[in-house]
């Protein structure tokens, strides 16, 4: 229950909102309008054209990008899924997941015109007015679709990142599509089939990964891959890319991520003690292993650290489709990989508990490793 003083405060705010801001509509009435309004004000794309880099975006020296141009070096493997030698594909995916935790796939079966159309509507969404973005992401009281800036912890974080993100659930589609944006007008019509196709690709890759690990090919087919979330990132041109980042160093908390990069460079992976750039390849997807897969594979696969650098010339838009466990599903080393000489290196946790530990450790990967490991 709200106390009467809080209720009064809320009503006052509502009143102010009603008279002062046309954002107030029946659609937004029931939602946490206060946070929606605050987010809109802070979206990087709402103010970035008029200002130099605000102090709150300047990272401490040790967290800054350092060298902005790092070797692209084609180090991250590009795997052709169109080939007929399935054993070879499985081997390539396994080796890339082991060594880098990252690879790109081509000839993956997702139609290129669908990729183009999806990227267009993603860009159009981020080009909407702040008011439209607020309305279009406020349709679900349970917030299965929302917008944020920097990170979901904007209000409490010490510094901010140069990124706006639209996030929504995708599976089951019939349940969630009603809460997705209706502006741009083709959003649902294009993103529905897009997420369905990319999800299929994700399941194929998970099957290859389980075959590479030597566990049952359907190991990932139920609870471990039940949830899918789309995150549409937008990084406007930045006044000083040397002082900030689009996304700080992190490992993904989901199972795998199938990322559509635009043609603009920005993603870097930490490998062999150095940052390596992931080259944008037309119509490829970047695939990366999240932390839960490192656990399930008992440390055989790598949930690699990565980050996003900004640039001062062009906006960059990307879309991550995360395939995640459901909250009550146990994330633990696959039994088939454990025996007397291969003990479990990670504790068994529900995905919900894993996530709370992940969030509590913030981006301190050593601290996280310590709470999840059975040996440290
Ligand atoms: C992410 C991520 C990379 C990018 O969404 O977790 O790392 O290039 N995105 O936008
Ligand atoms: Ni990531």
CSV table of C-alpha atoms and ligand atoms in Angstrom, one decimal:
chain,number,residue,atom,x,y,z
A,1,UNK,CA,0.0,0.0,0.0
A,2,UNK,CA,1.2,3.5,-0.7
A,3,UNK,CA,1.2,5.8,2.3
A,4,UNK,CA,-1.1,8.8,2.0
A,5,UNK,CA,1.9,11.2,1.8
A,6,UNK,CA,3.4,9.2,-1.0
A,7,UNK,CA,0.0,9.1,-2.7
A,8,UNK,CA,-0.3,12.8,-2.4
A,9,UNK,CA,3.2,13.2,-3.9
A,10,UNK,CA,2.3,10.9,-6.7
A,11,UNK,CA,-0.9,12.8,-7.4
A,12,UNK,CA,1.0,16.1,-7.4
A,13,UNK,CA,3.5,14.7,-9.9
A,14,UNK,CA,0.7,13.3,-12.0
A,15,UNK,CA,-1.0,16.6,-12.0
A,16,UNK,CA,2.2,18.3,-13.1
A,17,UNK,CA,2.6,15.8,-15.7
A,18,UNK,CA,-0.9,16.2,-16.9
A,19,UNK,CA,-0.7,19.9,-17.3
A,20,UNK,CA,2.9,20.2,-18.2
A,21,UNK,CA,3.6,17.4,-20.5
A,22,UNK,CA,1.7,15.9,-23.3
A,23,UNK,CA,3.4,12.6,-22.6
A,24,UNK,CA,0.4,11.8,-20.4
A,25,UNK,CA,-1.9,9.5,-22.3
A,26,UNK,CA,-4.3,6.8,-21.2
A,27,UNK,CA,-1.6,4.3,-22.3
A,28,UNK,CA,1.0,5.7,-20.0
A,29,UNK,CA,-1.3,6.4,-17.1
A,30,UNK,CA,-0.9,3.1,-15.4
A,31,UNK,CA,2.9,2.9,-15.8
A,32,UNK,CA,5.7,4.2,-13.7
A,33,UNK,CA,5.6,7.4,-15.5
A,34,UNK,CA,8.1,9.0,-13.3
A,35,UNK,CA,10.9,6.7,-14.3
A,36,UNK,CA,9.7,6.8,-17.9
A,37,UNK,CA,10.0,10.6,-17.9
A,38,UNK,CA,13.4,10.5,-16.3
A,39,UNK,CA,14.7,8.0,-18.7
A,40,UNK,CA,13.5,10.1,-21.7
A,41,UNK,CA,15.3,13.1,-20.4
A,42,UNK,CA,18.5,11.2,-20.0
A,43,UNK,CA,18.5,9.2,-23.3
A,44,UNK,CA,21.8,10.0,-25.0
A,45,UNK,CA,20.0,10.6,-28.3
A,46,UNK,CA,17.8,13.2,-26.6
A,47,UNK,CA,20.7,15.6,-25.9
A,48,UNK,CA,23.9,14.5,-27.5
A,49,UNK,CA,23.8,17.0,-30.4
A,50,UNK,CA,23.9,20.0,-28.2
A,51,UNK,CA,26.6,19.2,-25.6
A,52,UNK,CA,30.2,18.2,-25.1
A,53,UNK,CA,30.9,15.0,-23.1
A,54,UNK,CA,29.3,15.5,-19.7
A,55,UNK,CA,31.5,14.7,-16.7
A,56,UNK,CA,29.3,11.8,-15.7
A,57,UNK,CA,30.3,10.0,-18.9
A,58,UNK,CA,34.0,10.4,-18.3
A,59,UNK,CA,35.4,7.1,-17.1
A,60,UNK,CA,38.2,6.7,-14.6
A,61,UNK,CA,41.5,6.5,-16.5
A,62,UNK,CA,41.8,2.7,-16.0
A,63,UNK,CA,38.4,2.1,-17.5
A,64,UNK,CA,38.9,4.2,-20.6
A,65,UNK,CA,39.2,2.6,-24.0
A,66,UNK,CA,43.0,3.2,-24.3
A,67,UNK,CA,44.0,2.6,-27.9
A,68,UNK,CA,40.9,3.2,-30.0
A,69,UNK,CA,42.2,1.5,-33.0
A,70,UNK,CA,43.0,-2.1,-32.0
A,71,UNK,CA,43.9,-5.0,-34.4
A,72,UNK,CA,41.0,-6.2,-36.4
A,73,UNK,CA,43.4,-8.8,-37.5
A,74,UNK,CA,40.5,-11.2,-38.5
A,75,UNK,CA,41.3,-13.1,-35.4
A,76,UNK,CA,37.7,-13.9,-34.5
A,77,UNK,CA,36.7,-16.9,-36.6
A,78,UNK,CA,34.2,-16.6,-39.4
A,79,UNK,CA,32.3,-19.8,-39.8
A,80,UNK,CA,30.3,-20.8,-43.0
A,81,UNK,CA,27.2,-22.6,-41.9
A,82,UNK,CA,26.2,-23.3,-45.5
A,83,UNK,CA,28.9,-26.0,-45.8
A,84,UNK,CA,27.9,-29.7,-46.0
A,85,UNK,CA,30.5,-31.0,-43.6
A,86,UNK,CA,28.6,-30.9,-40.4
A,87,UNK,CA,31.4,-32.4,-38.3
A,88,UNK,CA,33.7,-29.6,-39.5
A,89,UNK,CA,31.2,-26.9,-38.6
A,90,UNK,CA,30.7,-28.4,-35.1
A,91,UNK,CA,34.5,-28.5,-34.7
A,92,UNK,CA,35.0,-24.9,-35.8
A,93,UNK,CA,32.2,-23.6,-33.5
A,94,UNK,CA,33.6,-25.6,-30.6
A,95,UNK,CA,37.2,-24.3,-31.1
A,96,UNK,CA,36.1,-20.7,-31.5
A,97,UNK,CA,33.9,-21.0,-28.4
A,98,UNK,CA,36.8,-22.4,-26.5
A,99,UNK,CA,39.4,-20.0,-27.6
A,100,UNK,CA,37.5,-16.7,-28.1
A,101,UNK,CA,34.0,-17.2,-26.8
A,102,UNK,CA,33.1,-15.3,-30.0
A,103,UNK,CA,32.7,-16.1,-33.7
A,104,UNK,CA,30.8,-14.8,-36.7
A,105,UNK,CA,28.5,-16.9,-38.9
A,106,UNK,CA,27.8,-16.5,-42.6
A,107,UNK,CA,25.3,-18.5,-44.8
A,108,UNK,CA,23.3,-18.9,-41.7
A,109,UNK,CA,19.8,-19.0,-43.4
A,110,UNK,CA,18.4,-15.7,-42.1
A,111,UNK,CA,17.3,-13.9,-45.3
A,112,UNK,CA,19.4,-10.8,-45.9
A,113,UNK,CA,16.4,-8.6,-46.8
A,114,UNK,CA,14.9,-9.5,-43.4
A,115,UNK,CA,18.2,-8.4,-41.8
A,116,UNK,CA,18.2,-5.1,-43.7
A,117,UNK,CA,14.6,-4.4,-42.9
A,118,UNK,CA,15.1,-5.2,-39.2
A,119,UNK,CA,18.1,-2.9,-39.0
A,120,UNK,CA,16.1,-0.1,-40.7
A,121,UNK,CA,13.2,-0.3,-38.2
A,122,UNK,CA,15.7,-0.5,-35.3
A,123,UNK,CA,17.3,2.7,-36.5
A,124,UNK,CA,13.9,4.3,-37.1
A,125,UNK,CA,12.9,3.5,-33.6
A,126,UNK,CA,15.9,5.2,-32.1
A,127,UNK,CA,15.3,8.2,-34.3
A,128,UNK,CA,11.8,8.7,-32.9
A,129,UNK,CA,11.1,11.6,-30.5
A,130,UNK,CA,11.7,10.9,-26.8
A,131,UNK,CA,7.9,11.2,-26.3
A,132,UNK,CA,7.2,8.6,-28.9
A,133,UNK,CA,9.9,6.3,-27.5
A,134,UNK,CA,8.3,6.6,-24.0
A,135,UNK,CA,4.8,5.8,-25.3
A,136,UNK,CA,6.0,2.9,-27.5
A,137,UNK,CA,7.8,1.2,-24.6
A,138,UNK,CA,5.2,1.7,-21.9
A,139,UNK,CA,2.5,-0.7,-23.1
A,140,UNK,CA,3.2,-3.5,-20.6
A,141,UNK,CA,2.6,-2.9,-16.9
A,142,UNK,CA,5.0,-5.8,-16.2
A,143,UNK,CA,7.6,-4.1,-18.3
A,144,UNK,CA,8.4,-6.9,-20.7
A,145,UNK,CA,9.3,-4.0,-23.1
A,146,UNK,CA,11.2,-1.0,-21.9
A,147,UNK,CA,13.8,1.5,-22.7
A,148,UNK,CA,16.9,2.5,-20.8
A,149,UNK,CA,20.0,4.5,-21.2
A,150,UNK,CA,23.6,3.6,-20.3
A,151,UNK,CA,22.6,0.5,-18.2
A,152,UNK,CA,19.5,-0.6,-16.4
A,153,UNK,CA,21.3,0.8,-13.2
A,154,UNK,CA,21.4,4.4,-14.5
A,155,UNK,CA,20.2,5.9,-11.2
A,156,UNK,CA,22.8,4.2,-9.0
A,157,UNK,CA,25.8,3.7,-11.3
A,158,UNK,CA,29.0,5.8,-10.7
A,159,UNK,CA,29.4,6.8,-14.3
A,160,UNK,CA,27.4,6.4,-17.5
A,161,UNK,CA,27.9,4.7,-20.8
A,162,UNK,CA,27.2,6.2,-24.2
A,163,UNK,CA,24.2,4.0,-25.2
A,164,UNK,CA,20.5,3.9,-25.3
A,165,UNK,CA,18.8,0.4,-25.3
A,166,UNK,CA,15.3,-0.8,-26.2
A,167,UNK,CA,14.7,-4.2,-24.7
A,168,UNK,CA,11.8,-6.6,-25.0
A,169,UNK,CA,10.9,-10.2,-24.5
A,170,UNK,CA,10.3,-12.3,-27.7
A,171,UNK,CA,9.1,-15.7,-26.7
A,172,UNK,CA,6.3,-16.8,-26.9
A,173,UNK,CA,5.8,-14.2,-29.6
A,174,UNK,CA,1.9,-14.2,-29.3
A,175,UNK,CA,2.3,-13.2,-25.7
A,176,UNK,CA,4.7,-10.4,-26.0
A,177,UNK,CA,4.3,-8.8,-29.5
A,178,UNK,CA,1.3,-6.8,-28.3
A,179,UNK,CA,3.6,-4.9,-26.0
A,180,UNK,CA,6.2,-4.0,-28.7
A,181,UNK,CA,6.5,-0.6,-30.3
A,182,UNK,CA,3.9,0.2,-33.0
A,183,UNK,CA,6.1,3.0,-34.2
A,184,UNK,CA,7.8,2.8,-36.6
A,185,UNK,CA,4.7,1.3,-38.1
A,186,UNK,CA,6.4,-1.8,-39.5
A,187,UNK,CA,8.2,-2.7,-36.2
A,188,UNK,CA,6.1,-5.7,-35.3
A,189,UNK,CA,5.6,-6.9,-38.9
A,190,UNK,CA,9.4,-7.0,-39.4
A,191,UNK,CA,10.8,-7.8,-36.0
A,192,UNK,CA,8.3,-10.7,-35.4
A,193,UNK,CA,9.7,-12.8,-38.3
A,194,UNK,CA,13.3,-11.5,-37.6
A,195,UNK,CA,13.3,-12.8,-34.0
A,196,UNK,CA,11.7,-16.0,-35.1
A,197,UNK,CA,14.4,-16.6,-37.7
A,198,UNK,CA,17.3,-15.6,-35.4
A,199,UNK,CA,15.9,-17.8,-32.7
A,200,UNK,CA,16.0,-20.8,-35.0
A,201,UNK,CA,19.6,-20.0,-35.9
A,202,UNK,CA,20.4,-19.7,-32.2
A,203,UNK,CA,18.9,-23.1,-31.5
A,204,UNK,CA,20.9,-24.6,-34.4
A,205,UNK,CA,24.1,-23.2,-32.9
A,206,UNK,CA,23.2,-24.4,-29.4
A,207,UNK,CA,22.8,-27.9,-30.9
A,208,UNK,CA,26.2,-27.7,-32.6
A,209,UNK,CA,27.7,-26.5,-29.4
A,210,UNK,CA,26.2,-29.5,-27.4
A,211,UNK,CA,27.5,-31.9,-30.1
A,212,UNK,CA,31.0,-30.2,-29.8
A,213,UNK,CA,30.8,-30.7,-26.1
A,214,UNK,CA,29.8,-34.3,-26.4
A,215,UNK,CA,26.5,-33.8,-24.5
A,216,UNK,CA,23.0,-34.6,-25.6
A,217,UNK,CA,22.1,-32.5,-28.7
A,218,UNK,CA,18.9,-31.4,-26.9
A,219,UNK,CA,20.6,-30.4,-23.7
A,220,UNK,CA,19.6,-26.8,-24.3
A,221,UNK,CA,16.2,-27.4,-25.8
A,222,UNK,CA,14.0,-26.8,-22.8
A,223,UNK,CA,14.5,-24.6,-19.7
A,224,UNK,CA,18.0,-23.5,-20.6
A,225,UNK,CA,16.8,-21.7,-23.8
A,226,UNK,CA,13.2,-20.8,-22.8
A,227,UNK,CA,13.5,-17.1,-22.7
A,228,UNK,CA,14.5,-14.8,-25.6
A,229,UNK,CA,15.2,-11.1,-25.2
A,230,UNK,CA,16.0,-8.6,-27.9
A,231,UNK,CA,18.2,-5.6,-27.0
A,232,UNK,CA,18.4,-2.9,-29.6
A,233,UNK,CA,21.5,-0.8,-28.8
A,234,UNK,CA,22.0,2.7,-30.1
A,235,UNK,CA,25.3,4.5,-29.8
A,236,UNK,CA,25.0,8.1,-31.2
A,237,UNK,CA,28.2,9.8,-32.5
A,238,UNK,CA,30.2,10.7,-29.4
A,239,UNK,CA,32.1,14.0,-28.8
A,240,UNK,CA,35.1,12.2,-27.2
A,241,UNK,CA,35.5,8.5,-27.8
A,242,UNK,CA,38.7,8.4,-25.9
A,243,UNK,CA,37.1,9.1,-22.5
A,244,UNK,CA,34.0,6.9,-22.5
A,245,UNK,CA,32.6,3.6,-23.8
A,246,UNK,CA,29.3,2.5,-25.3
A,247,UNK,CA,29.2,-0.5,-23.1
A,248,UNK,CA,31.9,-1.2,-20.5
A,249,UNK,CA,33.8,-4.5,-20.2
A,250,UNK,CA,31.4,-7.3,-19.4
A,251,UNK,CA,30.5,-10.9,-20.0
A,252,UNK,CA,27.0,-11.5,-21.2
A,253,UNK,CA,24.7,-12.9,-18.5
A,254,UNK,CA,22.6,-14.8,-21.0
A,255,UNK,CA,23.1,-18.2,-22.7
A,256,UNK,CA,24.2,-17.1,-26.1
A,257,UNK,CA,23.9,-13.8,-28.0
A,258,UNK,CA,23.2,-13.6,-31.7
A,259,UNK,CA,24.3,-10.0,-32.6
A,260,UNK,CA,23.4,-8.1,-35.7
A,261,UNK,CA,26.1,-5.4,-36.0
A,262,UNK,CA,25.5,-2.6,-38.4
A,263,UNK,CA,28.3,-1.8,-40.8
A,264,UNK,CA,29.9,0.4,-38.1
A,265,UNK,CA,32.8,-0.9,-36.1
A,266,UNK,CA,32.7,-0.7,-32.3
A,267,UNK,CA,32.7,-4.2,-30.7
A,268,UNK,CA,36.0,-5.4,-29.0
A,269,UNK,CA,36.8,-8.7,-27.4
A,270,UNK,CA,39.4,-9.3,-24.7
A,271,UNK,CA,41.7,-12.1,-25.9
A,272,UNK,CA,45.2,-13.0,-24.9
A,273,UNK,CA,45.5,-9.9,-22.7
A,274,UNK,CA,44.6,-7.5,-25.5
A,275,UNK,CA,41.5,-6.0,-27.1
A,276,UNK,CA,40.6,-7.3,-30.5
A,277,UNK,CA,38.1,-5.6,-32.8
A,278,UNK,CA,35.2,-7.6,-34.3
A,279,UNK,CA,35.2,-6.6,-38.0
A,280,UNK,CA,31.7,-5.8,-39.4
A,281,UNK,CA,31.0,-8.3,-42.1
A,282,UNK,CA,27.9,-7.6,-44.3
A,283,UNK,CA,25.1,-10.1,-43.5
A,284,UNK,CA,27.1,-12.0,-40.8
A,285,UNK,CA,25.9,-12.5,-37.3
A,286,UNK,CA,28.3,-12.3,-34.4
A,287,UNK,CA,27.7,-15.1,-31.9
A,288,UNK,CA,29.0,-15.0,-28.4
A,289,UNK,CA,29.0,-17.4,-25.4
A,290,UNK,CA,27.5,-16.0,-22.2
A,291,UNK,CA,28.6,-16.8,-18.7
A,292,UNK,CA,25.9,-19.5,-18.2
A,293,UNK,CA,27.4,-21.5,-21.0
A,294,UNK,CA,30.8,-21.3,-19.5
A,295,UNK,CA,29.2,-22.9,-16.4
A,296,UNK,CA,27.2,-25.6,-18.3
A,297,UNK,CA,30.4,-26.6,-20.2
A,298,UNK,CA,32.3,-26.8,-16.9
A,299,UNK,CA,34.7,-24.2,-18.1
A,300,UNK,CA,35.4,-25.7,-21.5
A,301,UNK,CA,33.8,-22.8,-23.3
A,302,UNK,CA,34.5,-19.2,-22.6
A,303,UNK,CA,32.1,-16.4,-21.7
A,304,UNK,CA,34.4,-13.8,-23.1
A,305,UNK,CA,34.8,-10.2,-21.9
A,306,UNK,CA,33.9,-7.6,-24.4
A,307,UNK,CA,33.0,-3.9,-24.7
A,308,UNK,CA,31.9,-1.3,-27.2
A,309,UNK,CA,33.9,1.7,-28.2
A,310,UNK,CA,32.2,4.8,-29.6
A,311,UNK,CA,33.2,7.0,-32.6
A,312,UNK,CA,32.7,10.7,-33.3
A,313,UNK,CA,31.4,10.3,-36.9
A,314,UNK,CA,28.4,8.0,-37.2
A,315,UNK,CA,25.7,6.5,-35.1
A,316,UNK,CA,26.0,2.7,-34.5
A,317,UNK,CA,22.9,0.6,-34.0
A,318,UNK,CA,23.1,-3.1,-33.1
A,319,UNK,CA,20.6,-5.8,-32.0
A,320,UNK,CA,21.4,-8.6,-29.6
A,321,UNK,CA,19.1,-11.6,-29.4
A,322,UNK,CA,19.8,-13.3,-26.1
A,323,UNK,CA,18.7,-16.9,-25.6
A,324,UNK,CA,18.4,-17.4,-21.9
A,325,UNK,CA,17.4,-19.9,-19.3
A,326,UNK,CA,14.1,-19.4,-17.5
A,327,UNK,CA,14.4,-18.1,-14.0
A,328,UNK,CA,13.8,-21.4,-12.2
A,329,UNK,CA,16.1,-23.5,-14.5
A,330,UNK,CA,19.2,-24.8,-12.9
A,331,UNK,CA,22.4,-23.5,-14.4
A,332,UNK,CA,25.1,-26.1,-13.7
A,333,UNK,CA,27.8,-28.1,-15.3
A,334,UNK,CA,26.3,-30.8,-17.6
A,335,UNK,CA,26.4,-34.1,-15.8
A,336,UNK,CA,27.9,-35.9,-18.8
A,337,UNK,CA,31.0,-33.7,-18.4
A,338,UNK,CA,31.5,-34.5,-14.7
A,339,UNK,CA,33.3,-37.5,-13.3
A,340,UNK,CA,35.9,-38.4,-10.6
A,341,UNK,CA,38.7,-36.9,-12.6
A,342,UNK,CA,36.6,-33.9,-13.9
A,343,UNK,CA,34.9,-32.4,-10.9
A,344,UNK,CA,32.3,-29.7,-11.3
A,345,UNK,CA,34.1,-26.3,-11.4
A,346,UNK,CA,30.9,-24.3,-10.8
A,347,UNK,CA,28.1,-24.4,-8.3
A,348,UNK,CA,24.7,-25.3,-9.3
A,349,UNK,CA,22.3,-22.3,-9.1
A,350,UNK,CA,18.9,-21.4,-10.5
A,351,UNK,CA,19.2,-18.8,-13.3
A,352,UNK,CA,17.5,-16.3,-11.0
A,353,UNK,CA,20.1,-16.8,-8.3
A,354,UNK,CA,22.9,-16.7,-10.9
A,355,UNK,CA,21.6,-13.3,-12.1
A,356,UNK,CA,21.4,-11.8,-8.7
A,357,UNK,CA,25.0,-12.8,-8.1
A,358,UNK,CA,26.0,-11.5,-11.5
A,359,UNK,CA,24.3,-8.1,-10.7
A,360,UNK,CA,25.8,-8.0,-7.2
A,361,UNK,CA,29.3,-8.5,-8.6
A,362,UNK,CA,28.7,-5.6,-11.0
A,363,UNK,CA,31.4,-5.8,-13.7
A,364,UNK,CA,34.0,-7.3,-11.3
A,365,UNK,CA,34.7,-10.6,-13.1
A,366,UNK,CA,37.0,-11.9,-10.4
A,367,UNK,CA,34.4,-11.4,-7.7
A,368,UNK,CA,31.9,-13.2,-9.8
A,369,UNK,CA,34.2,-16.1,-10.5
A,370,UNK,CA,34.8,-16.4,-6.8
A,371,UNK,CA,31.1,-16.7,-5.9
A,372,UNK,CA,30.3,-19.1,-8.7
A,373,UNK,CA,33.4,-21.4,-8.5
A,374,UNK,CA,33.6,-24.5,-6.4
A,375,UNK,CA,37.4,-24.2,-6.2
A,376,UNK,CA,38.2,-20.6,-5.3
B,1,LIG,C1,25.5,-6.6,-25.6
B,1,LIG,C2,26.7,-6.2,-26.4
B,1,LIG,C3,27.6,-5.3,-28.4
B,1,LIG,C4,27.4,-4.3,-29.5
B,1,LIG,O1,24.4,-6.2,-26.0
B,1,LIG,O2,25.6,-7.3,-24.6
B,1,LIG,O3,27.8,-6.6,-25.9
B,1,LIG,O4,28.2,-4.3,-30.4
B,1,LIG,N1,26.5,-5.5,-27.5
B,1,LIG,O5,26.4,-3.6,-29.4
B,2,LIG,NI1,27.5,-8.1,-24.4
